[in-house]
Amino acid sequence: MIRLDATSADFADRFADLVDARRESATDVAQGVATIIGRVRTEGEEALIELTRRLDRFDPVETGWAIDPADCEAAYNALEPGLRTALDLAASRIRAYHERQRPTDTDYRDEAGVRLGARWRPVDAAGLYVPGGRAAYPSSLLMNAIPARVAGVERLAMVTPTPDGQVNHLVLAAAHVAGITEIWRVGGAQAIAALAHGAGPIAPVDVVTGPGNAWVAEAKRQLYGVVGIDMVAGPSEIVVVADARNDPQWIAADLLSQAEHDTVTQSILFTDDAGFADAVTSAVEEQLGTLATGAVARTAWDANGAVIVVPSLAQAMPLVDRLAPEHLQLAVDEPQDLFDQVRHAGSVFLGRHTPEAIGDYVAGPNHVLPTGRRARFASGLSVLDFMKRTSFLGLDETALAELGPATVALAEAEGLPAHARSVALRLRLNR
Amino acid sequence: MIRLDATSADFADRFADLVDARRESATDVAQGVATIIGRVRTEGEEALIELTRRLDRFDPVETGWAIDPADCEAAYNALEPGLRTALDLAASRIRAYHERQRPTDTDYRDEAGVRLGARWRPVDAAGLYVPGGRAAYPSSLLMNAIPARVAGVERLAMVTPTPDGQVNHLVLAAAHVAGITEIWRVGGAQAIAALAHGAGPIAPVDVVTGPGNAWVAEAKRQLYGVVGIDMVAGPSEIVVVADARNDPQWIAADLLSQAEHDTVTQSILFTDDAGFADAVTSAVEEQLGTLATGAVARTAWDANGAVIVVPSLAQAMPLVDRLAPEHLQLAVDEPQDLFDQVRHAGSVFLGRHTPEAIGDYVAGPNHVLPTGRRARFASGLSVLDFMKRTSFLGLDETALAELGPATVALAEAEGLPAHARSVALRLRLNR
């Protein structure tokens, strides 16, 4: 953890170092991923079988590729009732929030008599990657599947690794809640390749989303253009802007809720009170000792944590914009003025009673958010990621007479005579 | 050109071949591009100077990197008046269409008392690539720059190669119309790298758009994630659905307006009348002989053109969806029924008097559209490509009491105790 004071002489340099620090793994799996994609494309199911036997240590020919939706329903019914209610609440609130994201079509006639507009349609099929093991979060499944459903996607194909043949019952229960009925026991780059190109029993899809390890992320990157993908995600991060009237324990827990995800995550506190900064730092140390995820959180906090004291919270906001954080908590009584200053952030959590964790699960907005300063140009996952827009126009003879001559002039200037001719013929011009 | 009949026994196979045919260059420039990006990143301006001297054969140290906006204004004033009017008309109509794409923010309170919403903001800076040489289209400059302006992007940085130091006056004039004042004489992968990472006088941007050759496209692909990019574009294509009541010469010109762009473009006609198919084929042959771009168009038409006779135009529409074409013309009197069937197309041109060329220049919708079947999942360039969405939420104590327990349950089930604690502390639960 570093501690910075915005009034110190070396602050500009040290803050710039913090902004530029790269926490993303430089592991180069590009060649290995390219090989897997090539194999799945040419060998199809044979490649999936061989890779799954070797990497996931079970035989998909014996188990079958598909997970039965009845198993998902059974997993849901077997959940502890409080957890079942929690999953249902999360799904229903996520659905309600995303329903407001459905785009509106346009269709109008302008003063030149031209009919113009744009029409949104869902993709035909979306593929959803769900990791196995420690990073298998049922909440992520809901965050990916529900926007696709709200978009109106007819076919949703889920892939998930089942190492040693073992399924994750919490993930199956979430699949049931999300209404997913097509689930394949395959993971890694080979699963992404199968979704993009089709292989064995898996028909190709149009968009692939969902978190995964470095191999999954690289496969999505390489197949971008063959299919649509969500933004490649890096390590998670949180910025908390807090005044001294917060309980230091609350803020410490907020910082640690990011740190416990992974050793490369980042938690940053901005405050206008040096004593409060000390109190939060102490509370972090105290809580680290009692946290089951303490070892991971300790490594992340020590390596990437930062506590920054600023003369006023308003002065923190341009610094926050440079970080363009995935998550931004504004822990003050009246957050609106600070919020109005924010240009770049994935998601903002307003006020003392809005810990980021609420947004991870049940609030409604998507928790798949741009990381690594990508909030400068990228947005969280939404219904729009599962839809596309077709523009259209229609002219009658009168409208063409009005717009035609300019088109002919521009086409000729660009050296495209057939373009000019397609208009000129209709205008009965000699060309 | 191939001719297919939808009622013939081998149609399914032959149409599948047409859908699967790859026209995208397999040129592997990935390693060369990676080297250039690495050099620009580490050597900065020195790399730009060396590459520009070698590849564009002029000395940017002598000429300076910047093109003076006064030169753009002079180029505009020197235009033939008809062309000046045409550029102004195009710009004003493109602006009007894109202004309707500005997204709406949301901010509401739901029944649980949670404040929820999403806020759109423009990116701080956008980089626009404008090719030199034959593919330097002023219309593309307008199609890329105007959506960025409408989005509210404050800084728009244009890069364009000036081989042998020569500028393209039509492009400079279009830059003036688009109000671009920051223009750099640099092209190729090195220009994209300079925009993404910053180099020499060029400050980094957040989004890079605009067409380019294979090196430019690969540089954008490799830098996706460092910056936002528009969809990687492949060869252009058009599908025309036409009944026998069209003038065959009009439809032939429409097919050729795509073919003249490049030898790898594709033009496909669907018609329900074999005699009309013959007539269009003859008209294409006839026009090819009189077209200044005839050699290019001939190669494209011979290699990739297709004429497909279907029993009825309605039966063509599922086939069109499988092609998911960049451009789709519905050349019939009443196109609405056919249009209602379309799921996948970049842009649709309705009726006999709406040749695709109108959409390339002055109609208003963007002509940067998804190619190579990407209309299955991608949309044309829009104002949204230059903006991003920040979600937000705010809870008070009452709302947290309502949503908190479900969050604690889910966080504990996912093995994330600090997440649970950040909520439990605020609820005064013992955890």
Tab-separated table of C-alpha atoms in Angstrom, chain B residues 35-361:
chain	number	residue	atom	x	y	z
B	35	THR	CA	7.071	-4.589	-34.140
B	36	ILE	CA	5.908	-1.143	-35.264
B	37	ILE	CA	3.630	-0.706	-32.238
B	38	GLY	CA	6.491	-1.727	-29.931
B	39	ARG	CA	8.859	0.753	-31.580
B	40	VAL	CA	6.410	3.665	-31.403
B	41	ARG	CA	5.746	2.852	-27.762
B	42	THR	CA	9.405	2.763	-26.720
B	43	GLU	CA	11.094	5.169	-29.179
B	44	GLY	CA	8.199	7.616	-29.614
B	45	GLU	CA	8.772	10.361	-32.180
B	46	GLU	CA	12.075	8.857	-33.393
B	47	ALA	CA	10.211	5.787	-34.622
B	48	LEU	CA	7.570	7.920	-36.339
B	49	ILE	CA	10.282	9.914	-38.125
B	50	GLU	CA	12.175	6.853	-39.346
B	51	LEU	CA	9.045	5.006	-40.509
B	52	THR	CA	7.610	8.070	-42.255
B	53	ARG	CA	10.892	8.815	-44.056
B	54	ARG	CA	11.109	5.234	-45.250
B	55	LEU	CA	7.463	4.422	-46.029
B	56	ASP	CA	6.021	7.784	-47.065
B	57	ARG	CA	9.265	9.149	-48.562
B	58	PHE	CA	9.282	12.627	-47.026
B	59	ASP	CA	10.935	14.230	-44.030
B	60	PRO	CA	8.404	15.213	-41.360
B	61	VAL	CA	11.134	17.146	-39.519
B	62	GLU	CA	11.354	19.473	-42.514
B	63	THR	CA	7.638	19.727	-43.283
B	64	GLY	CA	6.478	19.575	-39.666
B	65	TRP	CA	3.958	16.959	-38.498
B	66	ALA	CA	0.903	19.185	-38.504
B	67	ILE	CA	-1.287	20.222	-41.406
B	68	ASP	CA	-2.444	23.810	-40.928
B	69	PRO	CA	-6.247	24.239	-40.629
B	70	ALA	CA	-5.788	27.271	-42.887
B	71	ASP	CA	-4.726	24.866	-45.639
B	72	CYS	CA	-7.986	22.968	-45.121
B	73	GLU	CA	-10.016	26.135	-45.397
B	74	ALA	CA	-8.123	27.106	-48.549
B	75	ALA	CA	-8.754	23.651	-50.039
B	76	TYR	CA	-12.457	24.034	-49.284
B	77	ASN	CA	-12.609	27.496	-50.838
B	78	ALA	CA	-10.804	26.245	-53.945
B	79	LEU	CA	-13.397	23.512	-54.577
B	80	GLU	CA	-15.677	23.703	-57.582
B	81	PRO	CA	-18.896	25.272	-56.145
B	82	GLY	CA	-21.106	22.258	-56.902
B	83	LEU	CA	-18.768	20.034	-54.947
B	84	ARG	CA	-18.633	22.499	-52.054
B	85	THR	CA	-22.429	22.521	-51.873
B	86	ALA	CA	-22.503	18.721	-52.073
B	87	LEU	CA	-20.050	18.371	-49.149
B	88	ASP	CA	-22.030	20.876	-47.084
B	89	LEU	CA	-25.298	19.082	-47.834
B	90	ALA	CA	-23.759	15.731	-46.901
B	91	ALA	CA	-22.373	17.096	-43.632
B	92	SER	CA	-25.619	18.726	-42.619
B	93	ARG	CA	-27.726	15.636	-43.376
B	94	ILE	CA	-25.254	13.274	-41.663
B	95	ARG	CA	-25.323	15.558	-38.621
B	96	ALA	CA	-29.133	15.645	-38.533
B	97	TYR	CA	-29.416	11.840	-38.716
B	98	HIS	CA	-26.814	11.232	-36.032
B	99	GLU	CA	-28.269	13.792	-33.654
B	100	ARG	CA	-31.182	11.395	-33.179
B	101	GLN	CA	-28.746	8.744	-31.951
B	102	ARG	CA	-27.833	10.696	-28.815
B	103	PRO	CA	-28.726	8.381	-25.952
B	104	THR	CA	-30.989	9.307	-23.075
B	105	ASP	CA	-29.804	9.177	-19.477
B	106	THR	CA	-31.926	7.430	-16.876
B	107	ASP	CA	-32.290	8.335	-13.195
B	108	TYR	CA	-35.155	6.880	-11.169
B	109	ARG	CA	-36.114	5.485	-7.791
B	110	ASP	CA	-37.688	2.032	-7.652
B	111	GLU	CA	-40.215	0.562	-5.231
B	112	ALA	CA	-37.440	-0.534	-2.837
B	113	GLY	CA	-36.343	3.108	-2.602
B	114	VAL	CA	-33.140	2.479	-4.560
B	115	ARG	CA	-31.942	5.274	-6.821
B	116	LEU	CA	-30.832	3.735	-10.122
B	117	GLY	CA	-29.747	4.951	-13.499
B	118	ALA	CA	-27.199	5.320	-16.244
B	119	ARG	CA	-25.415	8.364	-17.556
B	120	TRP	CA	-23.802	8.724	-20.991
B	121	ARG	CA	-20.697	10.832	-21.521
B	122	PRO	CA	-18.498	11.355	-24.571
B	123	VAL	CA	-14.933	10.098	-24.594
B	124	ASP	CA	-12.376	12.844	-24.056
B	125	ALA	CA	-10.549	12.352	-27.352
B	126	ALA	CA	-11.086	10.432	-30.580
B	127	GLY	CA	-8.526	9.613	-33.258
B	128	LEU	CA	-9.616	9.432	-36.867
B	129	TYR	CA	-7.600	7.575	-39.484
B	130	VAL	CA	-7.974	8.834	-43.057
B	131	PRO	CA	-6.190	6.806	-45.730
B	132	GLY	CA	-4.088	8.438	-48.428
B	133	GLY	CA	-4.059	7.534	-52.099
B	134	ARG	CA	-6.926	5.907	-54.001
B	135	ALA	CA	-9.003	5.008	-50.936
B	136	ALA	CA	-8.976	8.578	-49.571
B	137	TYR	CA	-12.678	9.262	-49.441
B	138	PRO	CA	-13.825	12.631	-48.074
B	139	SER	CA	-17.221	11.032	-47.449
B	140	SER	CA	-15.618	8.563	-45.003
B	141	LEU	CA	-14.019	11.445	-43.158
B	142	LEU	CA	-17.441	13.029	-42.644
B	143	MET	CA	-18.977	9.669	-41.627
B	144	ASN	CA	-16.340	9.212	-38.901
B	145	ALA	CA	-15.886	12.778	-37.694
B	146	ILE	CA	-19.495	13.943	-37.483
B	147	PRO	CA	-20.749	11.218	-35.078
B	148	ALA	CA	-17.810	12.047	-32.789
B	149	ARG	CA	-18.736	15.731	-32.873
B	150	VAL	CA	-22.410	14.979	-32.234
B	151	ALA	CA	-21.369	12.790	-29.284
B	152	GLY	CA	-19.664	15.875	-27.827
B	153	VAL	CA	-16.066	14.688	-28.115
B	154	GLU	CA	-13.899	17.675	-27.302
B	155	ARG	CA	-10.707	16.639	-29.053
B	156	LEU	CA	-10.693	15.047	-32.491
B	157	ALA	CA	-7.231	14.138	-33.810
B	158	MET	CA	-6.942	13.124	-37.443
B	159	VAL	CA	-3.979	11.219	-38.886
B	160	THR	CA	-3.406	10.764	-42.594
B	161	PRO	CA	-0.426	9.640	-44.651
B	162	THR	CA	0.962	12.158	-47.136
B	163	PRO	CA	3.098	9.986	-49.431
B	164	ASP	CA	5.975	12.010	-50.929
B	165	GLY	CA	4.657	14.889	-48.830
B	166	GLN	CA	1.570	15.275	-51.038
B	167	VAL	CA	-1.717	16.106	-49.354
B	168	ASN	CA	-5.128	15.188	-50.782
B	169	HIS	CA	-6.991	18.464	-51.242
B	170	LEU	CA	-10.436	16.883	-51.241
B	171	VAL	CA	-9.683	15.309	-47.865
B	172	LEU	CA	-8.441	18.637	-46.483
B	173	ALA	CA	-11.629	20.308	-47.687
B	174	ALA	CA	-13.723	17.640	-45.953
B	175	ALA	CA	-11.687	18.134	-42.756
B	176	HIS	CA	-12.612	21.814	-42.905
B	177	VAL	CA	-16.303	20.961	-43.310
B	178	ALA	CA	-16.088	18.579	-40.339
B	179	GLY	CA	-14.341	21.252	-38.250
B	180	ILE	CA	-11.204	19.202	-37.640
B	181	THR	CA	-8.275	21.359	-36.631
B	182	GLU	CA	-5.756	18.779	-35.347
B	183	ILE	CA	-4.309	16.892	-38.332
B	184	TRP	CA	-1.058	14.916	-38.415
B	185	ARG	CA	0.902	13.761	-41.459
B	186	VAL	CA	1.404	10.169	-40.429
B	187	GLY	CA	-0.154	6.947	-41.647
B	188	GLY	CA	-0.027	3.179	-41.322
B	189	ALA	CA	0.252	1.115	-38.168
B	190	GLN	CA	2.590	3.750	-36.723
B	191	ALA	CA	-0.218	6.331	-36.822
B	192	ILE	CA	-2.597	4.034	-34.942
B	193	ALA	CA	0.122	3.285	-32.371
B	194	ALA	CA	0.785	7.016	-31.919
B	195	LEU	CA	-2.914	7.683	-31.341
B	196	ALA	CA	-3.221	4.839	-28.815
B	197	HIS	CA	-0.051	5.395	-26.814
B	198	GLY	CA	0.890	8.968	-27.712
B	199	ALA	CA	4.138	9.749	-29.539
B	200	GLY	CA	5.958	12.941	-30.437
B	201	PRO	CA	3.439	15.755	-30.804
B	202	ILE	CA	0.441	13.375	-30.787
B	203	ALA	CA	-1.273	13.025	-27.402
B	204	PRO	CA	-3.064	9.714	-26.783
B	205	VAL	CA	-6.765	9.363	-27.568
B	206	ASP	CA	-9.472	7.077	-26.188
B	207	VAL	CA	-11.103	5.762	-29.366
B	208	VAL	CA	-9.669	5.214	-32.857
B	209	THR	CA	-11.915	4.840	-35.906
B	210	GLY	CA	-11.604	5.050	-39.668
B	211	PRO	CA	-10.776	2.770	-42.583
B	212	GLY	CA	-7.302	1.679	-43.611
B	213	ASN	CA	-5.254	-1.037	-45.237
B	214	ALA	CA	-4.367	-4.412	-43.679
B	215	TRP	CA	-1.628	-2.850	-41.496
B	216	VAL	CA	-3.973	-0.213	-40.117
B	217	ALA	CA	-6.710	-2.777	-39.472
B	218	GLU	CA	-4.298	-5.124	-37.690
B	219	ALA	CA	-2.911	-2.280	-35.576
B	220	LYS	CA	-6.432	-1.397	-34.458
B	221	ARG	CA	-7.097	-5.060	-33.649
B	222	GLN	CA	-3.908	-5.330	-31.581
B	223	LEU	CA	-4.590	-2.075	-29.720
B	224	TYR	CA	-8.238	-2.903	-28.991
B	225	GLY	CA	-8.517	-2.608	-25.241
B	226	VAL	CA	-5.833	0.079	-24.972
B	227	VAL	CA	-8.305	2.211	-26.923
B	228	GLY	CA	-11.800	1.617	-28.235
B	229	ILE	CA	-12.054	0.895	-31.977
B	230	ASP	CA	-14.755	0.600	-34.602
B	231	MET	CA	-15.409	-2.868	-36.006
B	232	VAL	CA	-12.600	-4.219	-38.182
B	233	ALA	CA	-13.902	-3.894	-41.735
B	234	GLY	CA	-13.601	-6.453	-44.502
B	235	PRO	CA	-14.467	-6.213	-48.204
B	236	SER	CA	-17.712	-4.420	-49.010
B	237	GLU	CA	-20.840	-6.194	-50.293
B	238	ILE	CA	-24.335	-5.529	-51.618
B	239	VAL	CA	-27.428	-7.686	-51.999
B	240	VAL	CA	-30.158	-6.412	-54.310
B	241	VAL	CA	-33.623	-7.973	-54.174
B	242	ALA	CA	-35.474	-6.921	-57.323
B	243	ASP	CA	-38.604	-7.860	-59.244
B	244	ALA	CA	-38.904	-7.771	-63.033
B	245	ARG	CA	-40.479	-4.326	-63.052
B	246	ASN	CA	-37.106	-2.645	-62.489
B	247	ASP	CA	-35.003	-1.196	-65.284
B	248	PRO	CA	-32.206	-3.777	-65.687
B	249	GLN	CA	-29.729	-0.937	-66.316
B	250	TRP	CA	-30.488	0.615	-62.918
B	251	ILE	CA	-29.947	-2.674	-61.097
B	252	ALA	CA	-26.776	-3.414	-63.087
B	253	ALA	CA	-25.365	-0.037	-62.041
B	254	ASP	CA	-26.265	-0.789	-58.393
B	255	LEU	CA	-24.384	-4.097	-58.521
B	256	LEU	CA	-21.383	-2.446	-60.172
B	257	SER	CA	-21.297	0.408	-57.661
B	258	GLN	CA	-20.158	-2.175	-55.122
B	259	ALA	CA	-17.928	-4.094	-57.516
B	260	GLU	CA	-15.929	-0.998	-58.493
B	261	HIS	CA	-14.643	-0.449	-54.931
B	262	ASP	CA	-12.220	-3.360	-54.907
B	263	THR	CA	-11.591	-6.717	-56.562
B	264	VAL	CA	-12.708	-8.555	-53.392
B	265	THR	CA	-16.130	-6.900	-53.071
B	266	GLN	CA	-19.309	-8.900	-53.661
B	267	SER	CA	-22.555	-8.074	-55.491
B	268	ILE	CA	-25.531	-10.439	-55.352
B	269	LEU	CA	-28.890	-10.169	-57.084
B	270	PHE	CA	-31.985	-12.054	-55.954
B	271	THR	CA	-34.900	-11.952	-58.384
B	272	ASP	CA	-38.054	-13.954	-58.998
B	273	ASP	CA	-37.774	-13.699	-62.786
B	274	ALA	CA	-35.214	-15.628	-64.842
B	275	GLY	CA	-35.627	-13.317	-67.835
B	276	PHE	CA	-34.926	-10.281	-65.646
B	277	ALA	CA	-31.844	-12.060	-64.316
B	278	ASP	CA	-30.640	-12.462	-67.911
B	279	ALA	CA	-31.348	-8.829	-68.675
B	280	VAL	CA	-29.405	-7.576	-65.650
B	281	THR	CA	-26.497	-9.877	-66.465
B	282	SER	CA	-26.364	-8.472	-69.990
B	283	ALA	CA	-26.605	-4.900	-68.707
B	284	VAL	CA	-23.707	-5.530	-66.324
B	285	GLU	CA	-21.571	-6.755	-69.240
B	286	GLU	CA	-22.541	-3.749	-71.294
B	287	GLN	CA	-21.793	-1.220	-68.530
B	288	LEU	CA	-18.504	-2.863	-67.619
B	289	GLY	CA	-17.220	-1.861	-71.069
B	290	THR	CA	-17.881	1.836	-70.475
B	291	LEU	CA	-16.799	2.201	-66.870
B	292	ALA	CA	-13.493	3.888	-65.945
B	293	THR	CA	-13.323	1.470	-63.004
B	294	GLY	CA	-14.250	-1.435	-65.285
B	295	ALA	CA	-11.143	-3.540	-64.708
B	296	VAL	CA	-11.593	-3.667	-60.940
B	297	ALA	CA	-15.346	-4.166	-61.221
B	298	ARG	CA	-14.909	-6.935	-63.816
B	299	THR	CA	-12.571	-8.887	-61.522
B	300	ALA	CA	-14.886	-8.529	-58.528
B	301	TRP	CA	-18.016	-9.432	-60.514
B	302	ASP	CA	-16.419	-12.454	-62.179
B	303	ALA	CA	-14.950	-13.800	-58.958
B	304	ASN	CA	-17.643	-12.974	-56.392
B	305	GLY	CA	-20.818	-11.879	-58.192
B	306	ALA	CA	-23.966	-13.983	-57.969
B	307	VAL	CA	-27.405	-13.950	-59.578
B	308	ILE	CA	-29.960	-16.060	-57.748
B	309	VAL	CA	-33.431	-16.825	-59.083
B	310	VAL	CA	-35.997	-17.581	-56.384
B	311	PRO	CA	-39.635	-18.665	-56.727
B	312	SER	CA	-40.768	-15.540	-54.857
B	313	LEU	CA	-38.990	-12.559	-53.348
B	314	ALA	CA	-40.361	-13.442	-49.911
B	315	GLN	CA	-38.437	-16.706	-50.172
B	316	ALA	CA	-35.243	-14.750	-50.753
B	317	MET	CA	-35.379	-13.121	-47.341
B	318	PRO	CA	-34.218	-16.056	-45.168
B	319	LEU	CA	-31.330	-16.461	-47.628
B	320	VAL	CA	-30.503	-12.769	-47.290
B	321	ASP	CA	-30.424	-13.177	-43.507
B	322	ARG	CA	-27.839	-15.934	-43.860
B	323	LEU	CA	-25.659	-13.542	-45.870
B	324	ALA	CA	-26.276	-10.731	-43.334
B	325	PRO	CA	-25.147	-8.229	-45.969
B	326	GLU	CA	-23.578	-4.842	-45.351
B	327	HIS	CA	-25.999	-3.244	-47.859
B	328	LEU	CA	-29.429	-4.538	-48.859
B	329	GLN	CA	-31.541	-2.924	-51.566
B	330	LEU	CA	-35.224	-3.874	-51.790
B	331	ALA	CA	-36.085	-2.693	-55.301
B	332	VAL	CA	-39.833	-3.206	-55.363
B	333	ASP	CA	-42.829	-0.858	-55.231
B	334	GLU	CA	-43.863	-1.816	-51.706
B	335	PRO	CA	-40.745	-2.896	-49.802
B	336	GLN	CA	-42.233	-2.914	-46.293
B	337	ASP	CA	-43.298	-6.571	-46.207
B	338	LEU	CA	-39.865	-7.746	-47.304
B	339	PHE	CA	-38.200	-5.306	-44.902
B	340	ASP	CA	-40.239	-6.672	-42.003
B	341	GLN	CA	-38.666	-10.083	-42.649
B	342	VAL	CA	-35.066	-8.799	-42.436
B	343	ARG	CA	-33.169	-9.671	-39.264
B	344	HIS	CA	-29.543	-9.177	-40.314
B	345	ALA	CA	-28.309	-6.330	-42.511
B	346	GLY	CA	-26.079	-3.301	-41.996
B	347	SER	CA	-28.273	-0.863	-43.880
B	348	VAL	CA	-31.421	-1.322	-45.963
B	349	PHE	CA	-32.365	0.755	-49.027
B	350	LEU	CA	-36.103	0.795	-49.608
B	351	GLY	CA	-37.738	0.955	-53.026
B	352	ARG	CA	-36.660	1.405	-56.642
B	353	HIS	CA	-35.519	4.990	-56.218
B	354	THR	CA	-33.070	4.365	-53.391
B	355	PRO	CA	-29.774	3.222	-54.897
B	356	GLU	CA	-27.173	2.338	-52.312
B	357	ALA	CA	-24.894	5.177	-53.490
B	358	ILE	CA	-27.299	7.701	-51.970
B	359	GLY	CA	-26.481	6.222	-48.583
B	360	ASP	CA	-22.748	6.470	-49.241
B	361	TYR	CA	-22.877	10.236	-49.357
